[in-house]
PDB file of C-alpha atoms and ligand atoms in Angstrom:
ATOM      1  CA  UNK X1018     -87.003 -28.061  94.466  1.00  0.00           C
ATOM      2  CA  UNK X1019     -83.455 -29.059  93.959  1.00  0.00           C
ATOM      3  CA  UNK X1020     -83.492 -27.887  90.592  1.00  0.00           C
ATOM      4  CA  UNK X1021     -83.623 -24.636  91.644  1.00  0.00           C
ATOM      5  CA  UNK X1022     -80.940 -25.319  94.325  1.00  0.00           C
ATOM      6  CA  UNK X1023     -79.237 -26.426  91.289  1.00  0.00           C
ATOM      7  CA  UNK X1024     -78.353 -29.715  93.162  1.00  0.00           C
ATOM      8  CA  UNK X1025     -78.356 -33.059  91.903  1.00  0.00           C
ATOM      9  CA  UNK X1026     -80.802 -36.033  93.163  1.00  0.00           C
ATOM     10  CA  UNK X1027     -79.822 -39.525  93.997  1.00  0.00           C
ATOM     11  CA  UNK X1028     -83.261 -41.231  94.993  1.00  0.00           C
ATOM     12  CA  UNK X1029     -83.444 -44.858  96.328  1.00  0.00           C
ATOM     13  CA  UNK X1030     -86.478 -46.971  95.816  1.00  0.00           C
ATOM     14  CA  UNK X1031     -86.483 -49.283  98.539  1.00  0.00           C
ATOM     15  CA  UNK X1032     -89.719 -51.252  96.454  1.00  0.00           C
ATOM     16  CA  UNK X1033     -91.355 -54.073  99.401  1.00  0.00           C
ATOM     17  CA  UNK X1034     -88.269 -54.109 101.072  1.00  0.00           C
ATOM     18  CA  UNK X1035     -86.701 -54.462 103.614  1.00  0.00           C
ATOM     19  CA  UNK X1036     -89.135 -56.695 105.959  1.00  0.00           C
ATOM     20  CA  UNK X1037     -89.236 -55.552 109.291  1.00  0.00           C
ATOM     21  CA  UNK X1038     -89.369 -51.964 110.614  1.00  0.00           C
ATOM     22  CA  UNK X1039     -85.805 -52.343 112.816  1.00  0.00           C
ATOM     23  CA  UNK X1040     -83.888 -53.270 109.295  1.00  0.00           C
ATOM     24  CA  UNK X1041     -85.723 -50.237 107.715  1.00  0.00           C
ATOM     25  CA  UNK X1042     -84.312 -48.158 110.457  1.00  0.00           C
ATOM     26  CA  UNK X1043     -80.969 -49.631 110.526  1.00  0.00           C
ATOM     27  CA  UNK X1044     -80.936 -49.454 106.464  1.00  0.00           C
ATOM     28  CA  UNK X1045     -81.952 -45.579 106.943  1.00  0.00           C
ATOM     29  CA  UNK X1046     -79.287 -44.839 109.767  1.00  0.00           C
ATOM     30  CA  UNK X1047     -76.450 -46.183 107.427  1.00  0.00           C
ATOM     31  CA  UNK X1048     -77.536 -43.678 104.999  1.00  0.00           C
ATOM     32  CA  UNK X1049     -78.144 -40.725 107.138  1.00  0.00           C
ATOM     33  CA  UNK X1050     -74.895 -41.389 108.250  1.00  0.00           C
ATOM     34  CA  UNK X1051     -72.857 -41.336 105.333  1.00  0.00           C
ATOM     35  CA  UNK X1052     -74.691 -38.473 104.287  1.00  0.00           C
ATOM     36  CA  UNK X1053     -73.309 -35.900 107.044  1.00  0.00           C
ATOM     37  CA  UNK X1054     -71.051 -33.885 104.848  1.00  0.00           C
ATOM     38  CA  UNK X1055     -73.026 -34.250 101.744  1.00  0.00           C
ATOM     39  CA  UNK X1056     -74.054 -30.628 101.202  1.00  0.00           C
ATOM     40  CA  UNK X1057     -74.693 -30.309  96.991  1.00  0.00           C
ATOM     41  CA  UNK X1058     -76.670 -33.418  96.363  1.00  0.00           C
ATOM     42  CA  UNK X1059     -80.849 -34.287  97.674  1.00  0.00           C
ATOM     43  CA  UNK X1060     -80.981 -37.553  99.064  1.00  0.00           C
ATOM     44  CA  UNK X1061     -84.558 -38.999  99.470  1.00  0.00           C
ATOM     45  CA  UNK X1062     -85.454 -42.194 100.293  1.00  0.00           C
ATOM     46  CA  UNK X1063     -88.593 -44.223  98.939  1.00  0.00           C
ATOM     47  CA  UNK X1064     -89.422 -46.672 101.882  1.00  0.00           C
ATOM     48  CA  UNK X1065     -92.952 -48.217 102.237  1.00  0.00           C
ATOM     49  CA  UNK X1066     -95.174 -46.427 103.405  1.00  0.00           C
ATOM     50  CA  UNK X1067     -95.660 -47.864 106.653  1.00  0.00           C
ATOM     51  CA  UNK X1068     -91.918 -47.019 107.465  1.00  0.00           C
ATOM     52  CA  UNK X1069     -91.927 -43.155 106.695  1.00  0.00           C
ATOM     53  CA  UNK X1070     -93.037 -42.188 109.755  1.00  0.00           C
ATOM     54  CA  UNK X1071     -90.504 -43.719 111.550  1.00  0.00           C
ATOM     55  CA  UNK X1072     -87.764 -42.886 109.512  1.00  0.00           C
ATOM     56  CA  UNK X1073     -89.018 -39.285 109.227  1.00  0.00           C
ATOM     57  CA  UNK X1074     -87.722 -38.952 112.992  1.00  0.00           C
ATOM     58  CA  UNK X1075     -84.071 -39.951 112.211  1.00  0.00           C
ATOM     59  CA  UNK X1076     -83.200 -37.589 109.840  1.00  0.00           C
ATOM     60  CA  UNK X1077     -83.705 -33.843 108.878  1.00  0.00           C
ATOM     61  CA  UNK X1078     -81.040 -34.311 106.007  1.00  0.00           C
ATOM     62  CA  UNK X1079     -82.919 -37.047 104.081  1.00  0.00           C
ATOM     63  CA  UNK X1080     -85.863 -36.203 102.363  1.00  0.00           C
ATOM     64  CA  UNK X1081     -88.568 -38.954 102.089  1.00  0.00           C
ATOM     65  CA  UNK X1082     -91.057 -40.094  99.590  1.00  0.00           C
ATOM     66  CA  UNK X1083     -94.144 -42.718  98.996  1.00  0.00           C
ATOM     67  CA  UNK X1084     -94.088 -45.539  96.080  1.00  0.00           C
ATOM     68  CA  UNK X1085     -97.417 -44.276  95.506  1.00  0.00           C
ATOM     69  CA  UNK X1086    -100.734 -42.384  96.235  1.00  0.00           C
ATOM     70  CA  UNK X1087    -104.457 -42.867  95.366  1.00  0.00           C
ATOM     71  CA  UNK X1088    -105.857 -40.296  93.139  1.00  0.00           C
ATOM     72  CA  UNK X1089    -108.923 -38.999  95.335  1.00  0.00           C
ATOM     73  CA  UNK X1090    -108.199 -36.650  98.033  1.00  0.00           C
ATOM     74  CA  UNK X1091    -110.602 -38.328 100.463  1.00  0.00           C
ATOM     75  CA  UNK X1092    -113.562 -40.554 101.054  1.00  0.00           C
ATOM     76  CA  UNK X1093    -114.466 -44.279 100.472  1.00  0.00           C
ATOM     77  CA  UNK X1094    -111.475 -45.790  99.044  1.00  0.00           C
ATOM     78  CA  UNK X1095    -110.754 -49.133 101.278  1.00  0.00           C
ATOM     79  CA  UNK X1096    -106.773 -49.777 101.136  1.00  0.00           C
ATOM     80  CA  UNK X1097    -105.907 -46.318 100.067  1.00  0.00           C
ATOM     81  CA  UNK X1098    -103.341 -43.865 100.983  1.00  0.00           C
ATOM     82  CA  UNK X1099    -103.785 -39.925 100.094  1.00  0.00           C
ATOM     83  CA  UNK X1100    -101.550 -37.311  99.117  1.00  0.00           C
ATOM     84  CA  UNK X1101    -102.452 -35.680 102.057  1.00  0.00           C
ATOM     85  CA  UNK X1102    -101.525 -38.085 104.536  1.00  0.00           C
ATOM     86  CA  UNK X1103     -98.805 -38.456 102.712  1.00  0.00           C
ATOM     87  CA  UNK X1104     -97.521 -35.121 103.039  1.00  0.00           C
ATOM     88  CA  UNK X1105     -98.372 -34.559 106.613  1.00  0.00           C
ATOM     89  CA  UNK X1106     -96.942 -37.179 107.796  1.00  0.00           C
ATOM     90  CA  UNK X1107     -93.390 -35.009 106.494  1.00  0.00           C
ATOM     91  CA  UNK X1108     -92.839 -36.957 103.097  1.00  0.00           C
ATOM     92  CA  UNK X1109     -92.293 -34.746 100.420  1.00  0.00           C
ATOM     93  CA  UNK X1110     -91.887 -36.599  96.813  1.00  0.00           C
ATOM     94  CA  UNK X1111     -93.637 -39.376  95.617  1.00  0.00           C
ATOM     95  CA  UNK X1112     -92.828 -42.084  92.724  1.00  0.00           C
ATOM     96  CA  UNK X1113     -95.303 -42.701  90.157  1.00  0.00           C
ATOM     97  CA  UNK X1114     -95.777 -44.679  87.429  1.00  0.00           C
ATOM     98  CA  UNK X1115     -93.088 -46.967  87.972  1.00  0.00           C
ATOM     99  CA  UNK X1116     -93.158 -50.093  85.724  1.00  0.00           C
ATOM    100  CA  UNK X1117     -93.857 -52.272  88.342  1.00  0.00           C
ATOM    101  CA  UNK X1118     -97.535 -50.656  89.512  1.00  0.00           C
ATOM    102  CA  UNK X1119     -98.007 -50.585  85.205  1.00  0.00           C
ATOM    103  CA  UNK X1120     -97.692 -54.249  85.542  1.00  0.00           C
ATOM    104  CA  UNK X1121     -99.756 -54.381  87.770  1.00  0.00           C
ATOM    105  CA  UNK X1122    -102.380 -52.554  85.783  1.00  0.00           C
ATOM    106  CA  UNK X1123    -102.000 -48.892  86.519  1.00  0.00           C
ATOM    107  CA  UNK X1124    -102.583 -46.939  83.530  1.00  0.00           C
ATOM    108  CA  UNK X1125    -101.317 -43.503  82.100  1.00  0.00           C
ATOM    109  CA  UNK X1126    -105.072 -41.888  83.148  1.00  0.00           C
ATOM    110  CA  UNK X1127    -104.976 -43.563  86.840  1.00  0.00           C
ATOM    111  CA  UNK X1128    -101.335 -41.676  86.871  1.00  0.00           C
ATOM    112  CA  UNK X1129    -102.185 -38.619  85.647  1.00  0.00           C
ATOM    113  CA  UNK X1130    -105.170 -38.638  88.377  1.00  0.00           C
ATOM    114  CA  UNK X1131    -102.222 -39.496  91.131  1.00  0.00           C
ATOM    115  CA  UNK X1132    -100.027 -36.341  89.798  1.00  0.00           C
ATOM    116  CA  UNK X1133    -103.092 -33.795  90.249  1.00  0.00           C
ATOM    117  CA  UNK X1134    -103.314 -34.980  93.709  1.00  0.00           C
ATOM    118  CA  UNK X1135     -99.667 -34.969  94.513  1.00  0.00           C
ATOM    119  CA  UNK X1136     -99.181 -31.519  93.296  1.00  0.00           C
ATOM    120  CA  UNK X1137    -102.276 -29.983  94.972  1.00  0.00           C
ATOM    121  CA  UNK X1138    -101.051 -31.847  98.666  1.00  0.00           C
ATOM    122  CA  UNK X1139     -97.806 -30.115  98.522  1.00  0.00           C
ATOM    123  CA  UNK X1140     -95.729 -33.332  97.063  1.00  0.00           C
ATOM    124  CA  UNK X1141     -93.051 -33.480  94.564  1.00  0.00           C
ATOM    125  CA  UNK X1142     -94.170 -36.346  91.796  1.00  0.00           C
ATOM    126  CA  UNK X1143     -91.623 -38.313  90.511  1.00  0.00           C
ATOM    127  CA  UNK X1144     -92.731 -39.597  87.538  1.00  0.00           C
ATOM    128  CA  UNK X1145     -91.099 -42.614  85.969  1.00  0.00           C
ATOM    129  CA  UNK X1146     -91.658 -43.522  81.965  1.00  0.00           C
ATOM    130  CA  UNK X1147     -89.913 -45.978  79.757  1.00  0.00           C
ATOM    131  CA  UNK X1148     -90.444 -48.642  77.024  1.00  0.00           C
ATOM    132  CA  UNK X1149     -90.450 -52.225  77.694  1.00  0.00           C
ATOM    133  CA  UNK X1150     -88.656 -52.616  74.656  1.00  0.00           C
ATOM    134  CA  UNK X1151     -86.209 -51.061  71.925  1.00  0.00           C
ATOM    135  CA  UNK X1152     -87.300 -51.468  68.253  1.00  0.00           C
ATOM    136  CA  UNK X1153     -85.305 -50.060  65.081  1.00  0.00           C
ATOM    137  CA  UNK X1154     -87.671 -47.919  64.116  1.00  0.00           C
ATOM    138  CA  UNK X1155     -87.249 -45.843  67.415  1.00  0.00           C
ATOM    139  CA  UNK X1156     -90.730 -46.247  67.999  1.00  0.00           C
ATOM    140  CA  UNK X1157     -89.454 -46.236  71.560  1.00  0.00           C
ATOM    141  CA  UNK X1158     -89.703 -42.253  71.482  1.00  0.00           C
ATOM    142  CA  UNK X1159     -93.192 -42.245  70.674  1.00  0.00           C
ATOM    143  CA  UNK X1160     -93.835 -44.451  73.653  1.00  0.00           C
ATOM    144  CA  UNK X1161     -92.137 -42.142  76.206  1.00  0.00           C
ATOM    145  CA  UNK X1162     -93.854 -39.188  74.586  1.00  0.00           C
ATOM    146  CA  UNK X1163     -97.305 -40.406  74.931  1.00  0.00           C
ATOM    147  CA  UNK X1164     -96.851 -41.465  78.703  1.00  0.00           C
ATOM    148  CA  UNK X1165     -95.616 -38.040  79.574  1.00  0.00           C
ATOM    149  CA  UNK X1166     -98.609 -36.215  77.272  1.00  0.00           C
ATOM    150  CA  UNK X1167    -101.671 -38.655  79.071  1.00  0.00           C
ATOM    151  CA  UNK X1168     -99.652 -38.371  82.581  1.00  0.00           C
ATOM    152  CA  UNK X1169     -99.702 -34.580  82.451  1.00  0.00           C
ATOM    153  CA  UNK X1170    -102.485 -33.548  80.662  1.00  0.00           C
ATOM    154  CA  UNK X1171    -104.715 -30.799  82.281  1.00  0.00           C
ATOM    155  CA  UNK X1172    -101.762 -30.446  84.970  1.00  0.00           C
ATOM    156  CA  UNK X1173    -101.438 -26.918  85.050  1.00  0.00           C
ATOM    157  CA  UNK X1174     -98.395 -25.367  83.403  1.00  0.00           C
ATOM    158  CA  UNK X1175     -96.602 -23.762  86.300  1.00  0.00           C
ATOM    159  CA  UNK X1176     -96.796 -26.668  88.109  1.00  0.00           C
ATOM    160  CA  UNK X1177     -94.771 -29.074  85.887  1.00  0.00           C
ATOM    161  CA  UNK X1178     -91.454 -27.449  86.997  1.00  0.00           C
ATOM    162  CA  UNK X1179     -92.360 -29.307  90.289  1.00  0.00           C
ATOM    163  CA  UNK X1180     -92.288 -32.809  88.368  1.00  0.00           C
ATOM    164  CA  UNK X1181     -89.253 -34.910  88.262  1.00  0.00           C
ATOM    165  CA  UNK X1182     -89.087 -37.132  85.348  1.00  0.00           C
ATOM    166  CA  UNK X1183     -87.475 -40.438  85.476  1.00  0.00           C
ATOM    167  CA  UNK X1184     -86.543 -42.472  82.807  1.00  0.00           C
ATOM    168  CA  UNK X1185     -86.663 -46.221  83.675  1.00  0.00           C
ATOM    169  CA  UNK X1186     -86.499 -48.134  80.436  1.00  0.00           C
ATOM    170  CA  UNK X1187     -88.187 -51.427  81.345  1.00  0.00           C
ATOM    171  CA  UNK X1188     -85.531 -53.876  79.765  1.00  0.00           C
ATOM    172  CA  UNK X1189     -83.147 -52.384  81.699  1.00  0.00           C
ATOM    173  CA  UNK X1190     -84.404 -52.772  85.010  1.00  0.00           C
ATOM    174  CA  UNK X1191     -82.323 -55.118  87.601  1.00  0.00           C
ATOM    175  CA  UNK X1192     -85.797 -57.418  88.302  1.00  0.00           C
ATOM    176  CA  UNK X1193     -86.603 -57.276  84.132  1.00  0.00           C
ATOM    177  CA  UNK X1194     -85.885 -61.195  82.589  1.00  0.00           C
ATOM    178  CA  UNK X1195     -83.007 -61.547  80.550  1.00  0.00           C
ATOM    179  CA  UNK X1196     -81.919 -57.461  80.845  1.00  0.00           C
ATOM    180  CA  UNK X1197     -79.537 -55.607  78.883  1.00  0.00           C
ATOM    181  CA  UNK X1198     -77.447 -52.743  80.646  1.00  0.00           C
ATOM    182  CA  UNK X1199     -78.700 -49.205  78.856  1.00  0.00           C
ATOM    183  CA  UNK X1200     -75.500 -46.824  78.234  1.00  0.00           C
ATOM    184  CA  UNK X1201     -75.147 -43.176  78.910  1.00  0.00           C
ATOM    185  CA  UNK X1202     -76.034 -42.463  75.581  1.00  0.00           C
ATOM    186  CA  UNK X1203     -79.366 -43.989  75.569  1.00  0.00           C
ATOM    187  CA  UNK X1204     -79.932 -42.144  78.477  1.00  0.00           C
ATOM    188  CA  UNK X1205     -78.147 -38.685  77.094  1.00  0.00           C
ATOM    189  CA  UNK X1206     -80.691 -39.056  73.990  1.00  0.00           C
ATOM    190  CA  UNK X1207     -83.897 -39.609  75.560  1.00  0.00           C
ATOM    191  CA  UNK X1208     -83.298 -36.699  78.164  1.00  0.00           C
ATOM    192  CA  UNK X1209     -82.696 -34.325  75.633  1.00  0.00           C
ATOM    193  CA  UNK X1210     -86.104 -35.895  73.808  1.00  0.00           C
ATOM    194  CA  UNK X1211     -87.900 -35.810  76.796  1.00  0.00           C
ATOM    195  CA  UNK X1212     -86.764 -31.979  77.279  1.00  0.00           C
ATOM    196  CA  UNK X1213     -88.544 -31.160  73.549  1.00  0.00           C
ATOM    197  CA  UNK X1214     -91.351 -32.814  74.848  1.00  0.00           C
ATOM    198  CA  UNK X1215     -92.060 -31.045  78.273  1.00  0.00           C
ATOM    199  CA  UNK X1216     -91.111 -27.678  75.910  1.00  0.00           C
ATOM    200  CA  UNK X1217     -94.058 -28.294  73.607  1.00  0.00           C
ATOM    201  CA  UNK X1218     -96.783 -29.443  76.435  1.00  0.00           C
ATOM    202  CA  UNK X1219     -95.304 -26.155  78.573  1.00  0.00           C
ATOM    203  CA  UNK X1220     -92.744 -23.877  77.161  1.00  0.00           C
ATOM    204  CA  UNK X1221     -88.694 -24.160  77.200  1.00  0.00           C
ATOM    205  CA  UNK X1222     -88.156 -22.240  80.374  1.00  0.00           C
ATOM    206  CA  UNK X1223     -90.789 -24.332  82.415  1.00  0.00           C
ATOM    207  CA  UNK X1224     -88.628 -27.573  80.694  1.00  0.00           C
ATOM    208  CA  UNK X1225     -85.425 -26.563  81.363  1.00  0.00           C
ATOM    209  CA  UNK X1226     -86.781 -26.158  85.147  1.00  0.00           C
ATOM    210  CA  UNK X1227     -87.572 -30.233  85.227  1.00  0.00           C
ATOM    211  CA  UNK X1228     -85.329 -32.658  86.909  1.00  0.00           C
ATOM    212  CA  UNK X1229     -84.680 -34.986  84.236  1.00  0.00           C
ATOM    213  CA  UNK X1230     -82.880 -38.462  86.102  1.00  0.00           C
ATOM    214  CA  UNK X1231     -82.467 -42.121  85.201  1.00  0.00           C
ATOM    215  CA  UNK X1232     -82.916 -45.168  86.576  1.00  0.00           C
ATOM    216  CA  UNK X1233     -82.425 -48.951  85.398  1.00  0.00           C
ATOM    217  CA  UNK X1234     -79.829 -50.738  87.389  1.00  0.00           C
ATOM    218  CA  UNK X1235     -77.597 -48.091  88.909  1.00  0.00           C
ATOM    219  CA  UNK X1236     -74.914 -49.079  90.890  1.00  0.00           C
ATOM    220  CA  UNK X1237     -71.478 -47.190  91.979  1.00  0.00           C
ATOM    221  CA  UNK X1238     -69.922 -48.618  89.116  1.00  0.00           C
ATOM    222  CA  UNK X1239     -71.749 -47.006  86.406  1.00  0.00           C
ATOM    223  CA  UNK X1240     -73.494 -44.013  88.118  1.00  0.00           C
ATOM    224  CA  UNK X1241     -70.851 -41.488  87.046  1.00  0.00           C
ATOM    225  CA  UNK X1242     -71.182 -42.223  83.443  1.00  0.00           C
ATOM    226  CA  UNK X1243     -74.853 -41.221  83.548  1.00  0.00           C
ATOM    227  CA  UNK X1244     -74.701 -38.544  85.573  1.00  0.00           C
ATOM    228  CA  UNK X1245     -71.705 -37.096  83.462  1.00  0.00           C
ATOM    229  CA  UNK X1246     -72.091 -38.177  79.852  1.00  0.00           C
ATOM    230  CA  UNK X1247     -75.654 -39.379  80.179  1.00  0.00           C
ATOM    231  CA  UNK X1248     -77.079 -36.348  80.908  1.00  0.00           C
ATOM    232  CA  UNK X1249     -79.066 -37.361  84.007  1.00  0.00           C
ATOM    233  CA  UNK X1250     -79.512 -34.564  86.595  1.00  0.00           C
ATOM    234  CA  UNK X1251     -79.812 -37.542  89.051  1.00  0.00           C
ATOM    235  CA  UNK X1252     -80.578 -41.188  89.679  1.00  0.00           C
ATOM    236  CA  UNK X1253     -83.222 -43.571  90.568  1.00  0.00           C
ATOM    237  CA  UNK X1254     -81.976 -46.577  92.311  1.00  0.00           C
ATOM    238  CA  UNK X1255     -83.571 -49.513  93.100  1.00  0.00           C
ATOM    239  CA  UNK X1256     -81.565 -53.027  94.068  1.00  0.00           C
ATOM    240  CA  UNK X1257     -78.245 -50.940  95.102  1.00  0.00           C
ATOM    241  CA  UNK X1258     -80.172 -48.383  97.491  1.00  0.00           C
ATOM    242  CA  UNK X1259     -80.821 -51.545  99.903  1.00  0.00           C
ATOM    243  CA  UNK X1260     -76.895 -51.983 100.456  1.00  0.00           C
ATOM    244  CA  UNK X1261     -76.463 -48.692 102.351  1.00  0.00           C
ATOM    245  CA  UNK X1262     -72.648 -48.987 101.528  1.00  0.00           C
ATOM    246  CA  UNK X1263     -73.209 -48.726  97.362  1.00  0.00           C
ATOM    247  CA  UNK X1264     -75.949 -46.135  97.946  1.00  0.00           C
ATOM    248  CA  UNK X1265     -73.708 -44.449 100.024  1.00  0.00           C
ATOM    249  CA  UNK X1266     -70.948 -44.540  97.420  1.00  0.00           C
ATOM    250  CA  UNK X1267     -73.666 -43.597  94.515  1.00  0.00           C
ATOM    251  CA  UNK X1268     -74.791 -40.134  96.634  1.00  0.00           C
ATOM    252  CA  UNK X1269     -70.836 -39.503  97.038  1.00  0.00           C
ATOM    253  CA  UNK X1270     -69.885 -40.061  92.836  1.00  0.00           C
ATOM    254  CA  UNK X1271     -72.422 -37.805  92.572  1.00  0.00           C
ATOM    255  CA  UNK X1272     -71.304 -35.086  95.075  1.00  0.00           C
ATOM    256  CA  UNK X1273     -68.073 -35.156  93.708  1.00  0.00           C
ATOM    257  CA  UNK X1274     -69.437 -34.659  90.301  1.00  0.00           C
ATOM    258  CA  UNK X1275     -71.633 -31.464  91.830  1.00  0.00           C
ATOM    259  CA  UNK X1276     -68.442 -29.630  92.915  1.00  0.00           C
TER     260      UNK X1276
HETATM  261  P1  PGA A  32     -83.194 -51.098  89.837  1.00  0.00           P
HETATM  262  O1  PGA A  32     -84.599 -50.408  90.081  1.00  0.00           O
HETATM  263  O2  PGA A  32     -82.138 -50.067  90.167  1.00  0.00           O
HETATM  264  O3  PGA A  32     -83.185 -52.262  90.790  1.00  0.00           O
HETATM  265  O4  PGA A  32     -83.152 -51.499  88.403  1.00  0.00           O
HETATM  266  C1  PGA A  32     -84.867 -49.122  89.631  1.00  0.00           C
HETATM  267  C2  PGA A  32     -86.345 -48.910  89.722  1.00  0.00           C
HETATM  268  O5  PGA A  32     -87.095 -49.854  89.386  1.00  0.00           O
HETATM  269  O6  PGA A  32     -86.802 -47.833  90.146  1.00  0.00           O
END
């Protein structure tokens, strides 16, 4: 969607955070109010799901997204959220894959079930990929390529314009043990690898047409190298998008940079 608004997208993943639905609100009003004259860059926010509703009433400028979805559209699935509730409840992106749910045990299939079901309820996925480590034989590629080939296989090929790819490399996550800071030129060289490989599952036009952003420890100090010599057509941001002054200061780096 933005890509074709050729605007930028700053997306904050608020993970299990913040505790208590008046300092989600709060969080979210900061936001929406920084964000009044910010007119070439999406904002969406990733809250919990129990807080979109909420949060869906104070703002028509900030587009919201889940952390997740199950992969069946309905039925017997105790705990579960659909992409359909989802979606009607006026969320319109939704992160998947993230490293953390991998952890956790979600696998490249049980993602590639969630993206069928996001796409056909309307949502925008935001799929996040990324190796846990870095090895000198760049075996790293290969790792990125085969979670976006099992995460969208069978998804149609006009619909993979619609995906946003994020790329999250795991050891450079703010939670990740003993993490290293990636530069803009790891991030410059996967996008462009990631490109090739969304042009050979779909074609080049249908690539160039994906929203290819990075995330890994953004903050307003080092979001304009990645946006401008990293290559990232927007940001994923984790620990910084709970201080609504940095997020704030990431959306406007990022507006300036759009105009
Ligand atoms: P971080 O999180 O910015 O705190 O590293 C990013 C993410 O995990 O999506």
């Amino acid at each position: 969607m933005a890509k074709q608004t050729g605007k930028k997208i700053i997306i904050g993943n608020w993970k299990m955070n913040p505790a208590s639905p008046k300092a989600a609100e709060k969080l979210f009003a900061e936001v929406a109010k920084s964000a009044s004259g910010i007119k070439k860059t999406e904002i969406v926010i990733c809250p919990p799901f129990i807080y979109l509703e909420r949060l869906k009433k104070l703002s028509k400028k900030i587009n919201l997204g889940a952390q997740n979805v199950f992969g069946r559209e309905v039925g017997p699935f105790t705990g579960e959220v659909s992409a359909d509730m989802i979606y009607n409840i006026g969320a319109r992106y939704v992160i998947l894959g993230h490293s953390e749910r991998r952890t956790l045990g979600e696998s490249d299939s049980d993602v590639n079930k969630k993206i069928k079901a996001a796409l056909s309820a309307g949502l925008l996925p935001i799929l996040c990929v990324g190796e846990e480590t870095r090895d000198e034989d760049h075996q790293y590629f290969n790792v990125v390529k085969e979670q976006i080939r099992a995460c969208l296989y069978g998804v149609p090929k006009n619909l993979i314009s619609k995906i946003i790819v994020a790329y999250e490399p795991v050891w450079a996550i703010s939670t990740t043990l003993g993490r290293k800071d990636a530069t803009s030129t790891d991030c410059r060289e996967m996008a462009v690898f990631i490109r090739k490989v969304l042009s050979d599952i779909a074609s080049l036009d249908i690539a160039k047409d994906v929203h290819i952003i990075y995330g890994g420890s953004v903050n307003e100090r080092d979001a304009e190298e990645f946006l401008k010599d990293g290559g990232a057509e927007g940001l994923l941001v984790g620990r910084a998008s709970l201080d609504a002054k940095k997020f704030s200061e990431i959306v406007k780096i990022c507006e300036a940079l759009n105009s």
